Each structure stands twice: as structure tokens, then as C-alpha cells.
Coordinates of C-alpha atoms and ligand atoms in Angstrom, one line a residue:
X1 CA -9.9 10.9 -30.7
X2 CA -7.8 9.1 -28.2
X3 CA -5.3 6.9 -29.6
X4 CA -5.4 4.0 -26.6
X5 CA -5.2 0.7 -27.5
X6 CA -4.6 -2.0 -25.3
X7 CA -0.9 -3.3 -25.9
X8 CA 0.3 -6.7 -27.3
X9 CA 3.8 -8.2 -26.1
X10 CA 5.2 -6.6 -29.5
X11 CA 3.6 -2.8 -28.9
X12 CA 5.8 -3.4 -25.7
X13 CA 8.8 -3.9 -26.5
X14 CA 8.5 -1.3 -29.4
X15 CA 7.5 1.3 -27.0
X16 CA 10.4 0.3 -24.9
X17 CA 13.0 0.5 -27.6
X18 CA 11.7 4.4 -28.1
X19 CA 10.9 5.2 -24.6
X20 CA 13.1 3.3 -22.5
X21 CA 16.4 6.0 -22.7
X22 CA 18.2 2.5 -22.9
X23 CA 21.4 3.6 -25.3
X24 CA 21.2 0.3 -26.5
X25 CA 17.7 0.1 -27.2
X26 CA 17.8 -2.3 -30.2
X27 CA 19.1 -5.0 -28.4
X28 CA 15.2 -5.3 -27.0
X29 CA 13.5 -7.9 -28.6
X30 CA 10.9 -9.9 -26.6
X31 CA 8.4 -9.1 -23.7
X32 CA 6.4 -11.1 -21.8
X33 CA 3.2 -9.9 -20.1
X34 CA 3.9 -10.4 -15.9
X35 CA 1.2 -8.5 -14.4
X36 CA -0.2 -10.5 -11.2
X37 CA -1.7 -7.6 -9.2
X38 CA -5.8 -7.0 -10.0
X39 CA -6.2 -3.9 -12.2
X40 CA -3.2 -3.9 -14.9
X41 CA -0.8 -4.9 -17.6
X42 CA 2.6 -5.2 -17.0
X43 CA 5.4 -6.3 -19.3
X44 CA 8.8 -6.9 -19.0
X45 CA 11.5 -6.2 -21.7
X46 CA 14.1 -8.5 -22.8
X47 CA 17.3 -8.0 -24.8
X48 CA 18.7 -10.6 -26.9
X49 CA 20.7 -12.2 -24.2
X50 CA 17.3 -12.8 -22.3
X51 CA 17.9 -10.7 -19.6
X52 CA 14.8 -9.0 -18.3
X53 CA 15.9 -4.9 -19.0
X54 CA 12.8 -2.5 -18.1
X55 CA 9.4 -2.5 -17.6
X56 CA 6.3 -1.0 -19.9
X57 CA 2.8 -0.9 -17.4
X58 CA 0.0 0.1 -19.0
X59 CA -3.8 0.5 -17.5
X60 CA -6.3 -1.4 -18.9
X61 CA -10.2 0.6 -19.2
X62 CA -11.8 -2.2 -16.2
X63 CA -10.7 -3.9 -13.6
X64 CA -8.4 -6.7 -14.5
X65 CA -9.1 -9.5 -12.2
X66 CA -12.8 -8.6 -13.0
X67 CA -13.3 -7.7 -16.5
X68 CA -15.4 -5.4 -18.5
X69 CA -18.3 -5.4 -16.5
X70 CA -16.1 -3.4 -14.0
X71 CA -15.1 -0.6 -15.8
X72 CA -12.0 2.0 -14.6
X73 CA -10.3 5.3 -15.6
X74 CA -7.5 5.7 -17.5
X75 CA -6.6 8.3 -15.7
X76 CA -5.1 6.4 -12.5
X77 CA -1.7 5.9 -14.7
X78 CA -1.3 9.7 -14.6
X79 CA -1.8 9.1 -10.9
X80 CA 0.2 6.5 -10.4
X81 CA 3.2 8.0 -12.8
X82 CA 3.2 11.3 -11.0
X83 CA 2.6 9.9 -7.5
X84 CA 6.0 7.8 -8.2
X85 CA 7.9 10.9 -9.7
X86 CA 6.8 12.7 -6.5
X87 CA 7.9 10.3 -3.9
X88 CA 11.1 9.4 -6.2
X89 CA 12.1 13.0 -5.5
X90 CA 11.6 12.9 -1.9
X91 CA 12.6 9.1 -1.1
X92 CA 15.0 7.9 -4.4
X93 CA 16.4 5.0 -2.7
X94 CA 13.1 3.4 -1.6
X95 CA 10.7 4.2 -5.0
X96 CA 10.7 2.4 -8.3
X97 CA 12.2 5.4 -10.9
X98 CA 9.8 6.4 -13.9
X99 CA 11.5 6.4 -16.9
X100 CA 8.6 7.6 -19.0
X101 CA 4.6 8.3 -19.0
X102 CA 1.8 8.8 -22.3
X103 CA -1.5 10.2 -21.0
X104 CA -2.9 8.8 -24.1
X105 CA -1.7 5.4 -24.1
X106 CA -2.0 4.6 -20.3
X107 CA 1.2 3.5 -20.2
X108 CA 4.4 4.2 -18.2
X109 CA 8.1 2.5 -18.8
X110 CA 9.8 2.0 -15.8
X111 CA 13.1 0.3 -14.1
X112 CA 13.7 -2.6 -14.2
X113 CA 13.3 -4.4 -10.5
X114 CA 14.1 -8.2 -11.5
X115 CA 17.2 -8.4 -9.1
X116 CA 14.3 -8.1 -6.5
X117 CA 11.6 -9.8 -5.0
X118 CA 7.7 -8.9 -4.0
X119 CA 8.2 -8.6 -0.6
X120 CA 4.9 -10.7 -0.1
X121 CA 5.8 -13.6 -1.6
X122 CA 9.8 -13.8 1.2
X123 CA 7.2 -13.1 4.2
X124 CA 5.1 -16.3 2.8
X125 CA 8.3 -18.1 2.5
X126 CA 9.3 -17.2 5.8
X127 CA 12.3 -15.2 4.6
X128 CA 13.4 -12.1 6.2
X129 CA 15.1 -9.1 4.9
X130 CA 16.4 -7.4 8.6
X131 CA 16.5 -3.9 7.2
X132 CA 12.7 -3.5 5.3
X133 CA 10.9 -2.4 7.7
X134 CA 13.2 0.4 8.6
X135 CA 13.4 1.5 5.1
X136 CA 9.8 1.5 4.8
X137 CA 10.0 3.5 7.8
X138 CA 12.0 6.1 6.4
X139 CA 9.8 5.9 2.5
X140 CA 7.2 6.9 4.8
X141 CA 8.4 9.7 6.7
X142 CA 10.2 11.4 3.5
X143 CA 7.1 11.0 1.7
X144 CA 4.8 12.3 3.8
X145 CA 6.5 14.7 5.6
X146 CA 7.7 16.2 2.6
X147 CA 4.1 16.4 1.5
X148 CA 2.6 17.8 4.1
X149 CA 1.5 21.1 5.5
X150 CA 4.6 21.2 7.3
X151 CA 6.9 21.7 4.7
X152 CA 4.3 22.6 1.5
X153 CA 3.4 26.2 1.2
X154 CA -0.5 25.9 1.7
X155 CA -0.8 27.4 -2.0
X156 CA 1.3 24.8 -3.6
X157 CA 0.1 22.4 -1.3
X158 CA -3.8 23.2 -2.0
X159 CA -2.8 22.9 -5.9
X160 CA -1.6 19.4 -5.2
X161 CA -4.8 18.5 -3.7
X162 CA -6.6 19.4 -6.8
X163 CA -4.4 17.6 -9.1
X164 CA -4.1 14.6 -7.0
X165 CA -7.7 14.3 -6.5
X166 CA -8.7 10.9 -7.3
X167 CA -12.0 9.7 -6.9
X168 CA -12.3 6.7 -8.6
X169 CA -9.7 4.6 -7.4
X170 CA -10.2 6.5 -3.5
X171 CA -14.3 5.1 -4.2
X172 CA -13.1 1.7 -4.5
X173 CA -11.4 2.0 -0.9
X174 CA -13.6 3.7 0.3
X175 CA -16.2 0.6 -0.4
X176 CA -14.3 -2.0 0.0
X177 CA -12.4 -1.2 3.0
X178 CA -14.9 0.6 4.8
X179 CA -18.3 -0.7 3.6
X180 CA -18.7 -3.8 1.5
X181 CA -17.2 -5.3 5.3
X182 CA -19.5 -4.4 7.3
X183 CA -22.7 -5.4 5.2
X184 CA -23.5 -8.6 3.7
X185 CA -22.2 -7.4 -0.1
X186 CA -22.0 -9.5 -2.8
X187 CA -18.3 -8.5 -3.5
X188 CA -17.8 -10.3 -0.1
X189 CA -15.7 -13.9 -0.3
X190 CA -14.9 -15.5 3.2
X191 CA -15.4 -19.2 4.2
X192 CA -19.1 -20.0 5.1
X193 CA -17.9 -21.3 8.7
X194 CA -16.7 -18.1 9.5
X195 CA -20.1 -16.5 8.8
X196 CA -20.9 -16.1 12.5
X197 CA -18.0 -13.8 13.2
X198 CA -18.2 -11.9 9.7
X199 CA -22.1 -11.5 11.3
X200 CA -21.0 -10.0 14.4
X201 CA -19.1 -7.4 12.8
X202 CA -22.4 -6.0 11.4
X203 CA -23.9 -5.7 14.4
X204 CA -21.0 -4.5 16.5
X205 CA -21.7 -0.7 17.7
X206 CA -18.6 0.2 18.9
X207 CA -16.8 -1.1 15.8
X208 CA -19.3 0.3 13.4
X209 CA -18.8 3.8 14.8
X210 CA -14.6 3.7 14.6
X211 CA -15.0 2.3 10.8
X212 CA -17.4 5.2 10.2
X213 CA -14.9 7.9 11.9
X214 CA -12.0 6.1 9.6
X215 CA -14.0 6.1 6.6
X216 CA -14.9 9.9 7.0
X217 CA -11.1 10.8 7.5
X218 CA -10.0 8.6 4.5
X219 CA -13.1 11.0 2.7
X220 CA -11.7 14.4 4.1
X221 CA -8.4 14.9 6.0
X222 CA -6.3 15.4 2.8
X223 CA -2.9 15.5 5.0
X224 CA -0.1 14.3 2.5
X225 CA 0.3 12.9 -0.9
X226 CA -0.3 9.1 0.5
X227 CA 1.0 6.0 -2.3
X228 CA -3.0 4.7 -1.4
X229 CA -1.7 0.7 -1.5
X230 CA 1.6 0.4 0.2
X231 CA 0.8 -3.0 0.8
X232 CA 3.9 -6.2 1.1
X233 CA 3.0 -7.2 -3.3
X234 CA 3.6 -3.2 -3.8
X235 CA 6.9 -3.4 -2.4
X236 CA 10.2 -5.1 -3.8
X237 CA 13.0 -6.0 -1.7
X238 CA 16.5 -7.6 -2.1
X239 CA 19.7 -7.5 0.8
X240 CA 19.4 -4.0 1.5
X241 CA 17.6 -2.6 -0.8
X242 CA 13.6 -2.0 -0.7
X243 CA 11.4 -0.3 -3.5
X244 CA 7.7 0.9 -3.5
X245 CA 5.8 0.1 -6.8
X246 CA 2.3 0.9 -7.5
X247 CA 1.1 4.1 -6.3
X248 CA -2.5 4.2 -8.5
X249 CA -4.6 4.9 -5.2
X250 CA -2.3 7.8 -4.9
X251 CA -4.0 11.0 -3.2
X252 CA -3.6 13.5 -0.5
X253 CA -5.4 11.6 2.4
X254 CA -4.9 10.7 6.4
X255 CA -1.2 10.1 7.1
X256 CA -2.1 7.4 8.9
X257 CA -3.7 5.2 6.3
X258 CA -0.5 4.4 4.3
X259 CA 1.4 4.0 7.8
X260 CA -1.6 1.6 8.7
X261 CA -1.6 -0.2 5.6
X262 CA 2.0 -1.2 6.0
X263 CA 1.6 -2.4 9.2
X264 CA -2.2 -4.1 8.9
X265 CA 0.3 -6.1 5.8
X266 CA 2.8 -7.5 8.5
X267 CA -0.1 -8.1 10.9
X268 CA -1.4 -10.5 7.8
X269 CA 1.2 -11.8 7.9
X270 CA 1.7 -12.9 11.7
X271 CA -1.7 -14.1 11.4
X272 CA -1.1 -16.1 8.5
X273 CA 2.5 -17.6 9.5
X274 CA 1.2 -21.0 11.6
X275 CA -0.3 -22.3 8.5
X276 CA 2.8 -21.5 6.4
X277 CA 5.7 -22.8 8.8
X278 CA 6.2 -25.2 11.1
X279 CA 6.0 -24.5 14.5
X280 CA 8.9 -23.5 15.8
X281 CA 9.7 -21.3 12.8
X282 CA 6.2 -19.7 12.9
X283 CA 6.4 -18.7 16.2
X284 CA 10.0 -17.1 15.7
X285 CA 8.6 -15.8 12.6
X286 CA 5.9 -13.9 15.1
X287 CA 8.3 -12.7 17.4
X288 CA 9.9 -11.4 14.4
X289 CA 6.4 -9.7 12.3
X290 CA 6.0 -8.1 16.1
X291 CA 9.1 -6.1 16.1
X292 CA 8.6 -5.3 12.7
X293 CA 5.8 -3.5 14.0
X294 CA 7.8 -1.8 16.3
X295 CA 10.8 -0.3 14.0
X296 CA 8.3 0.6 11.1
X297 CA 6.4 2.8 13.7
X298 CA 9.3 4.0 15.6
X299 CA 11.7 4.5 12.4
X300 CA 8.4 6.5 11.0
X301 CA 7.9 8.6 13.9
X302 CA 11.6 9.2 14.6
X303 CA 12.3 10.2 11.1
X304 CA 9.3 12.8 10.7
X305 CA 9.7 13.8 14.1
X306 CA 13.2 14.7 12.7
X307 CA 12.2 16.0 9.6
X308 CA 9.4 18.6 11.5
X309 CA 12.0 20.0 14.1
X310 CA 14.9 20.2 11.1
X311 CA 12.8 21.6 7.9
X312 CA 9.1 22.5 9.0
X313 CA 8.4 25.8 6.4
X314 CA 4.6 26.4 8.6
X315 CA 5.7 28.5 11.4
X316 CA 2.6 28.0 13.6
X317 CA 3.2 24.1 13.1
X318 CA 6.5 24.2 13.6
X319 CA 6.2 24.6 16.9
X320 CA 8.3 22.4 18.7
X321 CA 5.6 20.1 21.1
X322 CA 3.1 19.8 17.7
X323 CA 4.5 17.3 15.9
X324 CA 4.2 14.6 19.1
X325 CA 1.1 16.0 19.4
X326 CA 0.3 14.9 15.9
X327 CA 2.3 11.8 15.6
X328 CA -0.1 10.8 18.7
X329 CA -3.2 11.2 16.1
X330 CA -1.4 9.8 13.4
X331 CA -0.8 6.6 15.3
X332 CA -4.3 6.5 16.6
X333 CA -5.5 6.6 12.8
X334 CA -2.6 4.1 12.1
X335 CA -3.9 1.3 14.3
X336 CA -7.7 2.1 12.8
X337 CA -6.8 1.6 9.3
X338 CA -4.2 -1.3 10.4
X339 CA -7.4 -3.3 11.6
X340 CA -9.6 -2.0 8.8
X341 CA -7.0 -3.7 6.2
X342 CA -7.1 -7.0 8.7
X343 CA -10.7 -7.0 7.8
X344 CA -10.9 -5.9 4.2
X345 CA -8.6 -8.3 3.1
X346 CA -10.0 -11.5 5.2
X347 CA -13.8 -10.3 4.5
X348 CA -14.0 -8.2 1.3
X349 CA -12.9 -9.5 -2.2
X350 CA -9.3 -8.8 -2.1
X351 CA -6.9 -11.4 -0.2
X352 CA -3.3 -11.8 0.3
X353 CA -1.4 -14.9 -0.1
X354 CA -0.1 -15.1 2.8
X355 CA -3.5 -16.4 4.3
X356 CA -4.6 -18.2 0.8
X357 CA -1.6 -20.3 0.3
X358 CA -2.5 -22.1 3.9
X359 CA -3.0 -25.8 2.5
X360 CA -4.3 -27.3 5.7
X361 CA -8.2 -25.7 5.1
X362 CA -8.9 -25.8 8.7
X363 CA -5.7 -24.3 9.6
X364 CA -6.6 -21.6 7.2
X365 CA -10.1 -20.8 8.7
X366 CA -8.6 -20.6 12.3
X367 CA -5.6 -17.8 11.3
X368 CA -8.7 -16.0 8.9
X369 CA -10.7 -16.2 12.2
X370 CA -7.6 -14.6 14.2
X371 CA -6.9 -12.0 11.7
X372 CA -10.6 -10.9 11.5
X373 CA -10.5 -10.8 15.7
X374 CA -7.4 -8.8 15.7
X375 CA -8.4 -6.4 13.0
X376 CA -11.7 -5.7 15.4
X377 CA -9.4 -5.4 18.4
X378 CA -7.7 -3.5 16.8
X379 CA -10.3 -0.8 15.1
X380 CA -12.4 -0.4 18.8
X381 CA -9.0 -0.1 20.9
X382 CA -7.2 2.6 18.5
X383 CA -8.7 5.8 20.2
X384 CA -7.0 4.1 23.8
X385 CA -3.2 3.1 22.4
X386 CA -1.1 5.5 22.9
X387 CA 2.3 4.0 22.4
X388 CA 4.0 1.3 20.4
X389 CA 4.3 -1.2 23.4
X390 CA 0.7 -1.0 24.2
X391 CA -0.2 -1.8 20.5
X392 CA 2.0 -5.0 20.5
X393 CA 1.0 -6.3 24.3
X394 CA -2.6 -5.4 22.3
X395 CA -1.7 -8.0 19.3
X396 CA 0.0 -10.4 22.1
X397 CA -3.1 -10.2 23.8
X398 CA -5.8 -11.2 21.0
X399 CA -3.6 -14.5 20.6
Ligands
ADP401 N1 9.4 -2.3 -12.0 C1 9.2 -3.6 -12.0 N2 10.2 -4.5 -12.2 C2 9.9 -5.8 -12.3 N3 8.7 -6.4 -12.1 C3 7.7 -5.5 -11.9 C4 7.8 -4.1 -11.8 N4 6.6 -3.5 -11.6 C5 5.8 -4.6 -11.5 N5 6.4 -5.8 -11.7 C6 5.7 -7.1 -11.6 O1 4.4 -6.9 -12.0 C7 3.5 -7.3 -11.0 C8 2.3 -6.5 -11.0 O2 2.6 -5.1 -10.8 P1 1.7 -4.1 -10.0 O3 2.3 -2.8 -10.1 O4 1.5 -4.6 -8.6 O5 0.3 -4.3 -10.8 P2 -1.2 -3.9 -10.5 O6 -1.3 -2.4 -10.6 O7 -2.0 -4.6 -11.4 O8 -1.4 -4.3 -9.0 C9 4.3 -7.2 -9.7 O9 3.9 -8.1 -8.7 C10 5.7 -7.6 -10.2 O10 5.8 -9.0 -10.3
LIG402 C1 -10.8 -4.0 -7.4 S1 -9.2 -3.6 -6.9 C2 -8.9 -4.5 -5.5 C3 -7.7 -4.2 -4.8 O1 -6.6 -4.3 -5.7 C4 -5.6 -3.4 -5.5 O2 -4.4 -4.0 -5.3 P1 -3.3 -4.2 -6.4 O3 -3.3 -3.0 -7.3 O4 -2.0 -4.2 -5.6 O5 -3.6 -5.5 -7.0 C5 -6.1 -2.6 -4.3 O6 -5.5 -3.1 -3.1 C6 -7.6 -2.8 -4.3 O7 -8.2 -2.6 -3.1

């Protein structure tokens, strides 16, 4: 008989006081439920002082921002748990630390990252954090790399697969990135005026058969242990510091798709930015989301590139032209899954505040428009961008 029940503010702070390896675990004595993402409960501990001291998340049995009718394994805080411990021990300085994890309970107690800020919420305001996207850079190459085939014996590698399998929370990508798009789905929510280019993207060939290609690869190419979601609200940042939360959609997928998630999320952004500034400051702001792009490839590739020639284990795919040779694919798959999130996220049910907090609604329309054209560009002309400057004179290009 499992023992889950779904947590009050006061089960919080008592599980915190026994789990939370705080040496002065008494002092916590209030909690107060923060959760804002769509699946979950999350509650920060406070001592008596009111400072905010560590955090309990647990998993609710549905979908959050849905309900009950939506129900969801309890299973994807073992996932999300263990995906953390794993890129903690490859990337410490750029993931959240698990303090704690209960199967039973769905819950997991974790640092405390109030001295920081959802990195979504500084792009909306227009502030930047110069050295983020290098460090997410360099989360992504440790993680991955250190995942992979080139440095995993295939037997402990293959063992990972299994117990990283996750097909519930990979299902709900796989539908509502790939499909629920590209059909006229109920789960779809986008502004009626924009229902002639949402249209077109059902009947576009071309496109149709790259999303199919991306979808298959997100299904099959189980290349490293991915985080699943490293979107800007799963990321804190503060002056120099930058920390990847929420790794539930963790599994061993296409490298590519957490590199193109993280970029498709500044891409959101640039498309989002002349509703949210004015004008001089959004275009500067652009400039800026553009070479963003730039180091967050470059830093990635550089630093696995690195890691392959230093540390590779395989010695067939250590061989010294490969990893280019891969990186080229990995980019490729990058800039696919880059425009699918473009699209998922303007189309399907799941939206990002950088576009929804546009007050001006016809302003807001014109920069969903552009971010539903770029993402399309962007998905047809992957297989033809080979390079970093040919992906940006791409974006430039699309307006
Ligand atoms: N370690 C943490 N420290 C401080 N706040 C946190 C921490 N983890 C999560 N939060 C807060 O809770 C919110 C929701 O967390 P998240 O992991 O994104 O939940 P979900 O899985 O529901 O998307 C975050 O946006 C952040 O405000
Ligand atoms: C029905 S889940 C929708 C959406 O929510 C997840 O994001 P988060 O956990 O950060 O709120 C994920 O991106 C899913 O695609």
C-alpha cells in the first residue's frame, strides 16, 4: 500500500526538518507552497528569522495546471531526482544539488536557490546576465558528453537507457511538440487571427516531413542522458552563477533536442522582446539574444569537442575527425528542435511569458506571428545550415 499523500505546507516543513541535513533543522518553521511551473508542488522552507532555507518538491498524480482529468506518474520524481544527481556529478556548478528523494512520497528536498532568479522572468525584464549562456554552454557539453557513447561503456551505458526510460513524460513531448502543432487539436490555444498561418503549417509538405524526421529521432536516437526541459523558467541565474532545475522529461534522447531547446528559449525570447521594451532597448536586446545564440552553440561545441579529443573511452569514436563529424548532425538536429519549440510553445498549450506578458494585443499577435515564421524557417532550413553564422544570417533574414 503506498503511503503518498499529497503534502500540506506543515507535511513540508516537517519533512524538511528530517530530511533537509540542515544541523539546525528546528529552526524550520513555516512553508509556503511556490510552485508556478505546470505539473507540481513546490515549497519553500523558512526558519524563524523568515529566511527562505531549502526546498521540498513533490509530484502530484495529474497534471497541475490541468487537474485530475489529466492524470501522471509518480514516477517522474525518481526521474527528475536521479536525472539531477546525474548531471550534479558531471556539471556541480551549473545543477540545482539534491539533498534527498522518497519513491513513495514523490517528493525530493533540495537547495535552496532564493539568492537567484528564473532566468525567464530577467530576459522578460530585459535584464542580462553576460555569462549564462556560456555556462549553459558548458552544463550542456559536461552533461551530455559525459553521458554519451563516447565516454559510457556501452554496458553501463545500455543499463542507463533502461532505467532512464521514460515514456510518460517523453509521450507528452512527443504530442505536444511534434503533433498536437501540426493538427487542429483541441489542446491547441493561439489567437483566432493567426489561424491562417497555424493552417498553413498543416498543409506544408516540406515542414511536415522535417517534424516527422525530428519526432522519430526524439522516439529513437537515445544518444545521452538529456534534462528533457532545459527551457529559460528551468534555469536560475544570479551574477555569475546559473543553475538547471527541473529535469522530469529526463531520458536518453537526441543530443540535440536539449541543445535546441535552449536556444528555441532565447529565440522566444528575440521574438517576444519589441512588445516588452521600447525600441531602442528591444533592438539592442536582439543584437544581444543573437549572440547568445552564438556562444551557447559555440561554448557547447568547443567544450565537447574538447571533452571527445581529451576523455573519449569508445575507441572507434574517438577517432579524431568524428566528433566534427557529429557535432555537424547535432547542430542540424539542434536548429530542428529549436523551431519545433518556436512552434510548440506559440501553437500548442504551453506558452512562455515572454510572449504572454505583451500588453499591446496587436503587438502580441505580430511577434506570435514572427515566432511561428521563424520556427518554420527554421525546421525546413535545418538539413542546409551548417554553421553558426548561417543560422543567425537565417534568424536576421526571417525579420
Ligand atoms: N531549488 C529551488 N529554489 C528556489 N525556488 C525553487 C527551486 N526549485 C523550484 N523553485 C520555484 O518553484 C517554481 C516551480 O519549479 P519547477 O521545478 O519549475 O516546477 P514544475 O516541475 O512544476 O515546472 C520555480 O519557477 C521556482 O520559482
Ligand atoms: C502538460 S505539461 C506542459 C509543459 O509543461 C512542462 O514545463 P514545466 O515543467 O517547466 O512547467 C513541459 O515543458 C511540458 O511540455
Amino acid at each position: 500500500m503506498s503511503q503518498y499523500r499529497t503534502f500540506t505546507a506543515a507535511d513540508a516543513v516537517e519533512y524538511a526538518q528530517r530530511f533537509g541535513g540542515l544541523s539546525d533543522a528546528s529552526s524550520l518553521v513555516t512553508a509556503e507552497e511556490v510552485g508556478d511551473g505546470n505539473l507540481n508542488l513546490v515549497f519553500k522552507i523558512f526558519d524563524r528569522d523568515g529566511n527562505s532555507r531549502i526546498v521540498v518538491k513533490q509530484a502530484l498524480p495529474y497534471v497541475r495546471c490541468v487537474g485530475e482529468s489529466w492524470p501522471l506518474t509518480l514516477e517522474r520524481a525518481r526521474l527528475e531526482a536521479e536525472t539531477l544527481v546525474e548531471h550534479y556529478r558531471h556539471c556541480p556548478q551549473h545543477t540545482v544539488k539534491v539533498v534527498h528523494y522518497d519513491a513513495d512520497l514523490a517528493v525530493m528536498v533540495m537547495e535552496d536557490l532564493s539568492s537567484h532568479r528564473i532566468w525567464r522572468g530577467e530576459l522578460v525584464q530585459g535584464r542580462d546576465y553576460p555569462q549564462a549562456t556560456r555556462q549553459l554552454g558548458e552544463y550542456l557539453a559536461q552533461t551530455l558528453f559525459h553521458t554519451s557513447d563516447f565516454y559510457l561503456h556501452p554496458h553501463e551505458k545500455k543499463a542507463r537507457v533502461i532505467r532512464f526510460t521514460n515514456p510518460e513524460m517523453c509521450e507528452i513531448t512527443e504530442d505536444l511538440f511534434f503533433t498536437d502543432p501540426y493538427e487542429d487539436h483541441p489542446r491547441n490555444d493561439y489567437p483566432a487571427q493567426l489561424e491562417a498561418d497555424v493552417a498553413a503549417l498543416r498543409h506544408d509538405e516540406r515542414l511536415r516531413n522535417e517534424v516527422a524526421g525530428l519526432k522519430h529521432r526524439f522516439f529513437s536516437h537515445a544518444e545521452a542522458h538529456l534534462h528533457g526541459d532545459i527551457h529559460s523558467g528551468s534555469i536560475f541565474v544570479a551574477e555569475g552563477s546559473l543553475k538547471a532545475i527541473d529535469a522530469e522529461f529526463g531520458y536518453f534522447g537526441p543530443v540535440g533536442f536539449d541543445v535546441g531547446t535552449a536556444l528555441g528559449n532565447l529565440l522566444l525570447n528575440y521574438c517576444a522582446l519589441p512588445g516588452l521594451l521600447a525600441t531602442r532597448e528591444a533592438a539592442d536586446g536582439r543584437e544581444q539574444r543573437l549572440q547568445d545564440v552564438r556562444t551557447l552553440w559555440l561554448t557547447f561545441a568547443e567544450r565537447f569537442q574538447a571533452l571527445a579529443t581529451e576523455k573519449s573511452r569508445d575507441r572507434t569514436l574517438a577517432w579524431p575527425d568524428y566528433v566534427g563529424t557529429y557535432l555537424k548532425k547535432v547542430l542540424t538536429d539542434s536548429i530542428g528542435y529549436c523551431g519545433s519549440e518556436l512552434i510548440r510553445r506559440t501553437v500548442g498549450m504551453s506558452h512562455v511569458a515572454d510572449l504572454e506578458t505583451i500588453k499591446d494585443e496587436a503587438m502580441r499577435i505580430d511577434c506570435i506571428r514572427h515566432a511561428i515564421s521563424l520556427g518554420k524557417t527554421l525546421i525546413v532550413a535545418a538539413p542546409h545550415i551548417d554553421n553558426i553564422d548561417t543560422l543567425i544570417a537565417r534568424i536576421r533574414q526571417n525579420g
